[in-house]
């Protein structure tokens, strides 16, 4: 019997129709299963017909593994899949949320909140193109991005993964989908997945839907809102992703009015698939099925039943796959999950695999290895940093701007926890899941960048934590103090207080009492800024979580480029005001309004 599904010239829907009837039930439910690389063995992939493997945050072949090491590992998994009865390739998924951030030596871009400050959709598209190249170089074909959450509360631990509190800004930034997947041709069917070629990846719009609107900003919490507001505020960016041919959508851990998204048939199937016409596949989040009941992991069979019947097509198991497959098989054989639901899910998964060209080109393209972390890629990240910086204060007297700084001044003090820490600069989802401090990858810290840019006669003194003695007998022209948040992810980042950590306020106060001071704030969200501190300092720049290219900061503070960034979120005066965002009915009385940002030229507001 001729295998039409192997014919690259046959129409994709014909290939699906040819392959689906050849599959056993075990092969079908295997395709619906995504497992973690640490439990993936060649025999498990081949004999259990696993459809997808992923690396959880920070899960890598070994420490400091580069793209070639990754490609070796992923090709090994892929070869096992190709040896299975039907030779259906796996999709390998990674959390490439600001560049291919798990891989040593990859280009690390600013986190989404910084990109939201740029308001530059074309820049974000170009970042998607570069991220796709670096992901494909590592052998992976699937990036769990973009996060199109509309974050309404900075207390949320994933605030920095959101481009903005404003739906329109988030909609603009969905251009990342076209960057990652390529530009669909004119007349491409709406809702049908698209991948342009071997230099592109499968994208995932996440987390469907309302993850940024939970009560008190609690991660995985409850979004209490009407359907109209859910649609207007949180659903709108998904329409843009679907119109760009996004291949997958990831469901949210959160709930809508008390209903868990992962089991919400109305939102997942009736709305996303039926009404909006989404033809790609819907994937669960990491261990989402284990989080549906208390204690975690209990009622597992019921969890499988309710999520798959609600419309989840692929389950990110990621560890307990033997139990998952056993329970899943029972539910289908007993008729509790209908075969029509299984066939619909597998059709969607196969559609994406055919669209992405995985049957023709299952293995990594080693010719891409040379571009990982290359100069043009780093220059793009540097441009993104420049455009993301938001100037909140420039000079104690508005008529006398403090910035730009003089490169040829006599003596500069550089200080603070974040001045020479690449890990802090990159934030969470970098090298490890939570992120960490130190030289975690290749890149340039703020201190490195200042040393590169100043004149040969300029002396630089660096003190992580200056004391009054630092200043004795020193005649500093000015100080650059970098403070901010330590890396965090997800619920670990939920914070009801939003104070500057590491005694940042006290550190700045000590320095600013003695020398004119520029403060650079490295943060994933607005933090409490005391009015007395704002008065004391000479200039304040918010650099968000800029990633590996610190020279983007010096490009602007020393005047080679103008300030461009505007606040993607409202900067509150006090946490008692939260949630505080545009469109809020009651009094909007921020410290700095949404969209605020000064320029050096005349201290004018970019608005």
Coordinates of N, CA and C in Angstrom, one line a residue, residues 274-501:
X274 N -14.1 26.3 17.5 CA -15.3 26.4 16.7 C -15.5 27.8 16.2
X275 N -15.6 28.8 17.1 CA -15.9 30.1 16.7 C -14.8 30.9 16.0
X276 N -13.6 30.7 16.6 CA -12.4 31.5 16.0 C -11.7 30.7 14.9
X277 N -12.1 29.4 14.8 CA -11.6 28.6 13.6 C -10.1 28.2 13.7
X278 N -9.6 28.1 15.0 CA -8.2 27.7 15.2 C -8.1 26.2 14.8
X279 N -7.1 26.0 13.8 CA -7.0 24.6 13.3 C -5.6 23.9 13.7
X280 N -4.8 24.7 14.5 CA -3.6 24.0 15.1 C -4.0 23.2 16.3
X281 N -3.0 22.9 17.1 CA -3.3 22.1 18.3 C -3.2 22.9 19.6
X282 N -3.9 22.5 20.6 CA -4.0 23.1 21.9 C -3.2 22.3 22.9
X283 N -2.3 22.9 23.5 CA -1.4 22.1 24.4 C -1.6 22.5 25.9
X284 N -1.5 21.6 26.8 CA -1.6 21.9 28.2 C -0.3 22.6 28.7
X285 N -0.4 23.2 29.8 CA 0.8 23.7 30.4 C 1.5 22.6 31.2
X286 N 2.7 22.8 31.7 CA 3.5 21.9 32.4 C 2.8 21.3 33.6
X287 N 2.6 20.0 33.7 CA 2.0 19.3 34.8 C 0.6 19.9 35.2
X288 N 0.0 20.5 34.2 CA -1.3 21.1 34.5 C -2.3 20.2 35.0
X289 N -2.3 18.9 34.5 CA -3.3 17.9 35.0 C -3.1 17.6 36.5
X290 N -1.8 17.7 36.9 CA -1.5 17.4 38.3 C -2.0 18.5 39.2
X291 N -2.3 19.7 38.7 CA -2.7 20.9 39.5 C -4.2 21.1 39.5
X292 N -5.0 20.2 39.0 CA -6.4 20.4 39.0 C -7.1 20.0 40.3
X293 N -6.4 19.2 41.1 CA -7.0 18.7 42.3 C -6.0 18.9 43.5
X294 N -6.6 18.9 44.7 CA -5.7 19.0 45.9 C -6.0 17.6 46.6
X295 N -4.9 16.9 47.0 CA -3.5 17.3 46.8 C -3.1 17.1 45.3
X296 N -2.0 17.7 45.0 CA -1.5 17.7 43.6 C -1.3 16.3 43.1
X297 N -1.7 16.1 41.9 CA -1.5 14.8 41.3 C -2.6 13.8 41.6
X298 N -3.6 14.1 42.5 CA -4.7 13.2 42.8 C -5.7 13.2 41.7
X299 N -6.6 12.2 41.7 CA -7.7 12.1 40.7 C -7.2 12.2 39.3
X300 N -6.1 11.5 39.0 CA -5.4 11.7 37.7 C -6.2 11.3 36.5
X301 N -7.0 10.2 36.7 CA -7.8 9.7 35.6 C -8.9 10.8 35.3
X302 N -9.5 11.3 36.3 CA -10.5 12.3 36.1 C -9.9 13.6 35.4
X303 N -8.7 13.9 35.8 CA -8.0 15.1 35.2 C -7.8 14.9 33.7
X304 N -7.4 13.7 33.3 CA -7.2 13.4 31.9 C -8.5 13.5 31.2
X305 N -9.5 12.9 31.8 CA -10.9 12.9 31.1 C -11.4 14.3 30.9
X306 N -11.3 15.1 31.9 CA -11.9 16.5 31.8 C -11.1 17.4 30.9
X307 N -9.7 17.3 30.9 CA -8.9 18.1 30.0 C -9.1 17.7 28.5
X308 N -8.9 16.4 28.2 CA -9.0 16.0 26.8 C -10.4 16.2 26.3
X309 N -11.4 16.0 27.1 CA -12.8 16.2 26.6 C -13.1 17.7 26.5
X310 N -12.4 18.5 27.2 CA -12.6 20.0 27.1 C -12.0 20.5 25.8
X311 N -11.0 19.8 25.3 CA -10.4 20.2 24.0 C -8.9 20.3 24.0
X312 N -8.2 19.8 25.1 CA -6.7 19.8 25.0 C -6.3 18.7 24.1
X313 N -5.4 19.0 23.1 CA -5.0 18.0 22.1 C -3.7 17.3 22.5
X314 N -2.7 18.1 23.1 CA -1.5 17.5 23.5 C -1.3 17.8 25.0
X315 N -0.9 16.8 25.7 CA -0.7 17.0 27.2 C 0.8 17.0 27.5
X316 N 1.2 18.1 28.1 CA 2.6 18.3 28.6 C 2.6 17.5 30.0
X317 N 2.9 16.2 29.9 CA 2.7 15.4 31.1 C 3.5 15.8 32.3
X318 N 4.8 16.1 32.3 CA 5.8 15.7 31.5 C 6.6 14.4 31.9
X319 N 6.4 14.0 33.2 CA 7.2 12.9 33.8 C 6.4 11.6 33.9
X320 N 5.2 11.6 34.4 CA 4.5 10.4 34.7 C 3.8 9.8 33.4
X321 N 4.6 9.7 32.3 CA 3.9 9.3 31.1 C 3.4 7.9 31.0
X322 N 4.1 7.0 31.7 CA 3.6 5.6 31.7 C 2.2 5.5 32.3
X323 N 2.0 6.2 33.5 CA 0.7 6.2 34.1 C -0.3 6.9 33.3
X324 N 0.1 8.0 32.7 CA -0.7 8.8 31.8 C -1.3 8.0 30.7
X325 N -0.4 7.3 30.0 CA -0.8 6.5 28.8 C -1.7 5.3 29.2
X326 N -1.5 4.7 30.4 CA -2.3 3.6 30.9 C -3.7 4.1 31.2
X327 N -3.8 5.2 31.9 CA -5.1 5.8 32.3 C -5.8 6.3 31.1
X328 N -5.1 6.9 30.2 CA -5.7 7.5 28.9 C -6.3 6.4 28.1
X329 N -5.5 5.3 27.9 CA -6.0 4.2 27.1 C -7.3 3.6 27.7
X330 N -7.4 3.5 29.0 CA -8.6 3.0 29.7 C -9.8 3.9 29.4
X331 N -9.6 5.2 29.5 CA -10.7 6.1 29.2 C -11.2 6.1 27.8
X332 N -10.3 5.8 26.9 CA -10.8 5.7 25.5 C -11.5 4.4 25.2
X333 N -10.9 3.3 25.8 CA -11.4 2.0 25.6 C -12.8 1.9 26.3
X334 N -13.0 2.6 27.4 CA -14.3 2.5 28.1 C -15.3 3.5 27.4
X335 N -14.9 4.2 26.5 CA -15.8 5.1 25.8 C -16.0 6.5 26.4
X336 N -15.3 6.7 27.6 CA -15.5 8.0 28.3 C -14.9 9.2 27.5
X337 N -13.8 8.9 26.8 CA -13.3 9.8 25.8 C -13.6 9.3 24.4
X338 N -14.4 10.0 23.6 CA -14.8 9.4 22.3 C -13.7 9.4 21.3
X339 N -13.7 8.4 20.4 CA -12.7 8.3 19.3 C -12.7 9.6 18.5
X340 N -13.9 10.2 18.3 CA -13.9 11.4 17.5 C -13.0 12.5 18.1
X341 N -13.0 12.6 19.4 CA -12.1 13.6 20.1 C -10.7 13.2 19.9
X342 N -10.3 11.9 20.0 CA -8.9 11.5 19.8 C -8.5 11.8 18.3
X343 N -9.3 11.5 17.4 CA -9.0 11.7 16.0 C -8.9 13.2 15.7
X344 N -9.7 14.0 16.3 CA -9.6 15.5 16.1 C -8.3 16.0 16.6
X345 N -7.9 15.5 17.8 CA -6.6 15.9 18.4 C -5.4 15.5 17.5
X346 N -5.4 14.3 17.1 CA -4.3 13.7 16.4 C -4.2 14.4 15.0
X347 N -5.3 14.6 14.4 CA -5.4 15.4 13.1 C -4.7 16.7 13.3
X348 N -5.0 17.4 14.3 CA -4.4 18.8 14.6 C -2.9 18.7 14.8
X349 N -2.4 17.7 15.5 CA -1.0 17.5 15.8 C -0.3 17.1 14.5
X350 N -0.8 16.2 13.7 CA -0.2 15.8 12.4 C -0.2 17.0 11.5
X351 N -1.3 17.8 11.5 CA -1.3 19.0 10.6 C -0.1 19.9 10.9
X352 N 0.2 20.2 12.1 CA 1.3 21.0 12.5 C 2.6 20.4 12.1
X353 N 2.7 19.1 12.3 CA 4.0 18.4 11.9 C 4.2 18.4 10.4
X354 N 3.1 18.3 9.6 CA 3.3 18.4 8.2 C 3.6 19.8 7.7
X355 N 2.8 20.8 8.3 CA 3.0 22.2 8.0 C 4.5 22.6 8.3
X356 N 5.1 22.1 9.4 CA 6.4 22.5 9.8 C 7.5 21.7 9.0
X357 N 7.1 20.8 8.1 CA 8.0 20.1 7.2 C 8.9 19.0 8.0
X358 N 8.3 18.6 9.1 CA 9.1 17.6 9.9 C 9.3 16.3 9.3
X359 N 8.3 15.9 8.4 CA 8.5 14.6 7.8 C 9.6 14.6 6.7
X360 N 9.8 15.8 6.1 CA 10.8 15.9 5.1 C 12.2 16.2 5.8
X361 N 12.2 17.1 6.8 CA 13.4 17.5 7.4 C 13.3 17.3 9.0
X362 N 13.4 16.1 9.4 CA 13.2 15.8 10.9 C 14.4 16.2 11.7
X363 N 15.6 16.2 11.1 CA 16.9 16.4 11.9 C 17.3 17.9 11.9
X364 N 18.3 18.2 12.8 CA 18.8 19.5 12.9 C 19.6 20.0 11.7
X365 N 19.6 21.2 11.4 CA 20.4 21.8 10.3 C 21.7 22.4 10.9
X366 N 22.8 21.7 10.8 CA 24.0 22.1 11.4 C 24.6 23.4 10.8
X367 N 24.1 23.7 9.6 CA 24.6 24.9 8.9 C 24.2 26.2 9.7
X368 N 23.3 26.1 10.6 CA 22.8 27.2 11.3 C 23.7 27.5 12.6
X369 N 24.5 26.6 12.9 CA 25.3 26.7 14.2 C 26.1 28.0 14.3
X370 N 26.6 28.4 13.1 CA 27.5 29.6 13.1 C 26.8 30.9 13.5
X371 N 25.5 30.9 13.3 CA 24.7 32.2 13.6 C 24.4 32.4 15.1
X372 N 24.5 31.3 15.9 CA 24.1 31.5 17.3 C 25.0 32.5 18.0
X373 N 24.4 33.5 18.6 CA 25.1 34.5 19.3 C 26.0 35.4 18.4
X374 N 25.8 35.4 17.1 CA 26.7 36.1 16.2 C 26.5 37.6 16.4
X375 N 27.4 38.4 15.8 CA 27.4 39.9 16.0 C 26.1 40.5 15.6
X376 N 25.6 40.2 14.4 CA 24.3 40.8 14.0 C 23.1 40.5 14.9
X377 N 23.1 39.3 15.5 CA 22.1 38.9 16.5 C 22.2 39.7 17.7
X378 N 23.5 39.9 18.2 CA 23.7 40.7 19.4 C 23.4 42.1 19.2
X379 N 23.7 42.6 18.0 CA 23.4 44.0 17.7 C 21.9 44.3 17.7
X380 N 21.1 43.3 17.3 CA 19.6 43.4 17.3 C 19.2 43.5 18.8
X381 N 19.8 42.6 19.6 CA 19.4 42.6 21.1 C 19.8 44.0 21.7
X382 N 20.9 44.5 21.2 CA 21.4 45.8 21.7 C 20.4 46.9 21.3
X383 N 20.0 46.9 20.1 CA 19.0 47.8 19.6 C 17.7 47.7 20.4
X384 N 17.3 46.5 20.8 CA 16.1 46.3 21.6 C 16.3 46.9 23.0
X385 N 17.5 46.7 23.6 CA 17.7 47.3 24.9 C 17.6 48.9 24.8
X386 N 18.3 49.5 23.8 CA 18.2 50.9 23.6 C 16.8 51.4 23.6
X387 N 16.0 50.8 22.7 CA 14.6 51.2 22.5 C 13.7 51.0 23.7
X388 N 14.1 50.1 24.6 CA 13.3 49.7 25.7 C 13.4 50.6 27.0
X389 N 14.6 51.3 27.0 CA 14.9 52.1 28.2 C 13.8 53.3 28.4
X390 N 13.3 53.4 29.6 CA 12.4 54.5 29.9 C 13.0 55.5 30.8
X391 N 13.1 56.7 30.4 CA 13.7 57.8 31.3 C 12.5 58.4 32.1
X392 N 12.6 58.3 33.4 CA 11.6 58.8 34.3 C 12.0 60.1 34.9
X393 N 13.3 60.4 35.1 CA 13.7 61.7 35.7 C 15.0 62.1 35.0
X394 N 15.2 63.3 34.7 CA 16.4 63.8 34.1 C 16.8 65.2 34.6
X395 N 17.4 65.2 35.8 CA 17.9 66.5 36.3 C 17.0 66.9 37.5
X396 N 17.6 67.5 38.5 CA 16.8 68.0 39.6 C 16.1 69.3 39.2
X397 N 16.7 70.0 38.3 CA 16.0 71.2 37.7 C 15.7 70.7 36.2
X398 N 14.4 70.8 35.9 CA 14.0 70.4 34.6 C 14.7 71.1 33.4
X399 N 15.2 72.3 33.7 CA 15.8 73.1 32.7 C 17.3 72.7 32.5
X400 N 17.8 71.9 33.4 CA 19.2 71.5 33.3 C 19.3 70.0 33.3
X401 N 19.2 69.3 32.1 CA 19.2 67.9 32.1 C 20.5 67.3 32.6
X402 N 20.4 66.2 33.3 CA 21.6 65.5 33.9 C 22.2 64.6 32.8
X403 N 21.3 64.0 32.0 CA 21.7 63.1 30.9 C 21.7 63.9 29.6
X404 N 22.5 63.5 28.6 CA 23.5 62.4 28.7 C 24.7 62.6 29.5
X405 N 25.3 61.5 29.9 CA 26.6 61.6 30.7 C 27.8 61.9 29.8
X406 N 28.8 62.4 30.4 CA 30.0 62.8 29.7 C 31.0 61.6 29.7
X407 N 31.3 61.1 28.5 CA 32.2 59.9 28.4 C 33.7 60.2 28.9
X408 N 34.0 61.5 28.8 CA 35.4 61.9 29.1 C 35.6 62.6 30.4
X409 N 34.6 62.3 31.3 CA 34.7 62.9 32.7 C 35.9 62.3 33.4
X410 N 36.3 62.9 34.5 CA 37.5 62.5 35.2 C 37.3 61.1 36.0
X411 N 36.3 61.0 36.8 CA 36.2 59.9 37.6 C 34.7 59.5 37.8
X412 N 34.4 58.2 37.6 CA 33.0 57.7 37.7 C 32.9 56.6 38.8
X413 N 31.9 56.7 39.7 CA 31.6 55.6 40.6 C 30.5 54.7 40.0
X414 N 30.8 53.4 39.8 CA 29.8 52.5 39.4 C 29.5 51.6 40.6
X415 N 28.2 51.5 40.9 CA 27.8 50.8 42.2 C 26.5 50.0 42.0
X416 N 26.3 49.1 43.0 CA 25.0 48.5 43.1 C 25.0 47.0 42.7
X417 N 24.0 46.3 43.2 CA 23.9 44.9 43.0 C 23.8 44.4 41.5
X418 N 23.3 45.3 40.7 CA 23.0 45.0 39.3 C 24.0 45.6 38.3
X419 N 25.0 46.2 38.8 CA 26.0 46.9 37.8 C 26.8 45.9 37.1
X420 N 27.1 44.7 37.7 CA 28.1 43.8 37.1 C 27.5 42.4 37.3
X421 N 26.3 42.1 37.0 CA 25.7 40.8 37.2 C 24.8 40.5 36.0
X422 N 25.4 39.7 35.1 CA 24.7 39.3 33.9 C 23.4 38.5 34.1
X423 N 23.5 37.7 35.1 CA 22.3 36.8 35.5 C 21.1 37.7 35.9
X424 N 21.4 38.7 36.8 CA 20.4 39.6 37.2 C 19.8 40.4 36.1
X425 N 20.7 40.8 35.1 CA 20.3 41.6 34.0 C 19.3 40.8 33.1
X426 N 19.5 39.5 33.0 CA 18.7 38.6 32.2 C 17.4 38.2 32.8
X427 N 17.4 38.1 34.1 CA 16.1 37.7 34.8 C 15.8 36.2 34.8
X428 N 14.6 35.9 35.1 CA 14.1 34.5 35.0 C 14.2 33.9 33.6
X429 N 14.0 32.6 33.5 CA 14.0 31.9 32.2 C 15.3 32.2 31.5
X430 N 16.4 32.1 32.2 CA 17.7 32.2 31.5 C 18.7 31.3 32.2
X431 N 19.2 30.4 31.4 CA 20.2 29.3 31.8 C 19.5 28.3 32.7
X432 N 18.8 28.8 33.7 CA 18.0 27.9 34.5 C 16.5 28.4 34.5
X433 N 15.6 27.6 35.1 CA 14.2 28.0 35.1 C 14.0 29.3 35.8
X434 N 14.6 29.4 37.1 CA 14.3 30.6 37.9 C 15.3 31.8 37.5
X435 N 16.4 31.5 36.8 CA 17.4 32.5 36.6 C 18.3 32.5 37.8
X436 N 19.5 33.1 37.6 CA 20.5 33.1 38.8 C 21.4 34.2 38.5
X437 N 22.4 34.4 39.5 CA 23.3 35.5 39.3 C 24.6 35.1 38.7
X438 N 25.4 36.1 38.3 CA 26.7 35.8 37.8 C 26.8 35.7 36.3
X439 N 28.0 35.2 35.8 CA 28.3 35.1 34.4 C 27.6 33.8 33.8
X440 N 26.3 33.9 33.7 CA 25.6 32.7 33.3 C 25.7 32.3 31.9
X441 N 26.1 33.3 31.0 CA 26.2 33.0 29.6 C 27.2 34.1 29.0
X442 N 27.3 34.1 27.7 CA 28.1 35.2 27.1 C 27.3 36.5 27.1
X443 N 27.9 37.6 27.4 CA 27.2 38.9 27.4 C 28.0 40.0 28.0
X444 N 27.4 41.2 28.1 CA 28.0 42.4 28.6 C 27.2 43.0 29.7
X445 N 27.8 43.1 30.9 CA 27.2 43.8 32.0 C 27.2 45.3 31.8
X446 N 26.5 46.0 32.6 CA 26.5 47.5 32.6 C 27.9 48.0 32.9
X447 N 28.6 47.4 33.8 CA 30.0 47.8 34.1 C 30.9 47.6 32.9
X448 N 30.8 46.4 32.3 CA 31.6 46.1 31.1 C 31.4 47.2 30.1
X449 N 30.1 47.5 29.9 CA 29.7 48.5 28.8 C 30.3 49.9 29.1
X450 N 30.2 50.3 30.4 CA 30.7 51.6 30.7 C 32.3 51.6 30.5
X451 N 32.9 50.5 30.9 CA 34.4 50.5 30.6 C 34.7 50.6 29.2
X452 N 33.9 50.0 28.3 CA 34.1 50.0 26.9 C 34.0 51.4 26.3
X453 N 33.0 52.2 26.8 CA 32.6 53.4 26.1 C 33.3 54.7 26.6
X454 N 33.8 54.7 27.9 CA 34.4 55.9 28.4 C 35.8 56.2 27.8
X455 N 36.2 57.4 27.9 CA 37.5 57.8 27.4 C 38.7 57.2 28.1
X456 N 39.8 57.2 27.5 CA 41.0 56.5 28.0 C 41.5 57.1 29.3
X457 N 41.2 58.4 29.5 CA 41.6 59.1 30.8 C 40.7 58.9 31.9
X458 N 39.5 58.4 31.7 CA 38.5 58.4 32.7 C 38.7 57.2 33.6
X459 N 38.7 57.5 34.9 CA 38.9 56.5 36.0 C 37.5 55.9 36.4
X460 N 37.4 54.6 36.5 CA 36.2 54.0 37.0 C 36.4 53.3 38.3
X461 N 35.7 53.6 39.3 CA 35.7 52.8 40.6 C 34.4 52.0 40.7
X462 N 34.6 50.7 40.9 CA 33.4 49.9 41.0 C 33.3 49.4 42.4
X463 N 32.1 49.6 43.1 CA 31.9 49.1 44.4 C 30.5 48.5 44.4
X464 N 30.4 47.2 44.7 CA 29.1 46.5 44.7 C 28.2 47.2 45.8
X465 N 28.8 47.5 46.9 CA 28.0 48.0 48.0 C 28.8 49.1 48.7
X466 N 28.8 50.4 48.2 CA 29.7 51.4 48.7 C 29.4 51.7 50.1
X467 N 30.4 52.2 50.9 CA 30.3 52.7 52.2 C 30.7 54.1 52.2
X468 N 30.5 54.8 53.3 CA 31.0 56.2 53.4 C 32.5 56.3 53.0
X469 N 33.3 55.3 53.4 CA 34.7 55.3 53.1 C 35.0 55.4 51.6
X470 N 34.1 54.8 50.8 CA 34.3 54.8 49.3 C 34.6 56.2 48.8
X471 N 34.0 57.2 49.5 CA 34.0 58.6 49.0 C 35.2 59.4 49.5
X472 N 35.9 58.9 50.5 CA 36.9 59.7 51.2 C 38.1 60.0 50.2
X473 N 38.4 61.2 50.0 CA 39.5 61.6 49.1 C 39.2 61.4 47.6
X474 N 38.0 60.9 47.3 CA 37.6 60.7 45.9 C 36.8 61.9 45.4
X475 N 37.0 62.3 44.2 CA 36.3 63.4 43.7 C 35.5 62.8 42.4
X476 N 34.4 62.1 42.7 CA 33.6 61.5 41.6 C 32.8 62.6 40.9
X477 N 32.9 62.5 39.5 CA 32.1 63.4 38.7 C 30.6 63.1 38.9
X478 N 30.3 61.8 38.9 CA 28.9 61.3 39.0 C 29.0 59.8 39.4
X479 N 27.9 59.3 39.8 CA 27.7 57.8 40.1 C 26.7 57.2 39.2
X480 N 26.9 56.0 38.8 CA 25.9 55.2 38.1 C 25.6 54.0 39.0
X481 N 24.4 54.0 39.6 CA 24.0 53.0 40.5 C 22.9 52.1 39.9
X482 N 23.2 50.8 39.8 CA 22.2 49.8 39.2 C 21.7 48.9 40.3
X483 N 20.4 49.0 40.5 CA 19.7 48.2 41.6 C 18.5 47.5 40.9
X484 N 17.9 46.7 41.7 CA 16.6 46.0 41.2 C 16.3 44.7 41.8
X485 N 15.6 43.9 41.0 CA 15.1 42.6 41.5 C 16.1 41.5 41.1
X486 N 16.1 40.5 42.0 CA 16.7 39.2 41.7 C 15.8 38.4 40.7
X487 N 16.4 37.5 40.0 CA 15.5 36.7 39.0 C 14.5 35.9 39.8
X488 N 13.3 35.7 39.1 CA 12.3 34.9 39.7 C 11.4 34.4 38.5
X489 N 10.6 33.4 38.8 CA 9.6 32.9 37.8 C 8.3 32.6 38.5
X490 N 7.2 32.7 37.7 CA 5.9 32.2 38.1 C 5.5 32.6 39.5
X491 N 5.0 31.6 40.3 CA 4.5 31.9 41.6 C 5.6 32.5 42.5
X492 N 6.8 32.1 42.3 CA 8.0 32.5 43.1 C 8.2 34.0 43.0
X493 N 7.6 34.6 41.9 CA 7.7 36.1 41.7 C 6.5 36.9 42.2
X494 N 5.4 36.2 42.7 CA 4.3 36.9 43.2 C 4.8 37.7 44.4
X495 N 4.4 39.0 44.5 CA 5.0 39.9 45.5 C 3.9 41.0 45.8
X496 N 3.4 40.9 47.1 CA 2.4 41.9 47.4 C 3.0 43.3 47.8
X497 N 4.3 43.3 48.0 CA 4.9 44.6 48.6 C 5.7 45.4 47.5
X498 N 6.3 44.7 46.6 CA 7.0 45.3 45.5 C 8.0 46.4 45.9
X499 N 8.8 46.1 47.0 CA 9.9 46.9 47.4 C 11.1 46.6 46.6
X500 N 12.0 47.6 46.4 CA 13.3 47.3 45.8 C 14.1 46.5 46.7
X501 N 14.5 45.3 46.2 CA 15.2 44.3 47.1 C 16.7 44.8 47.4

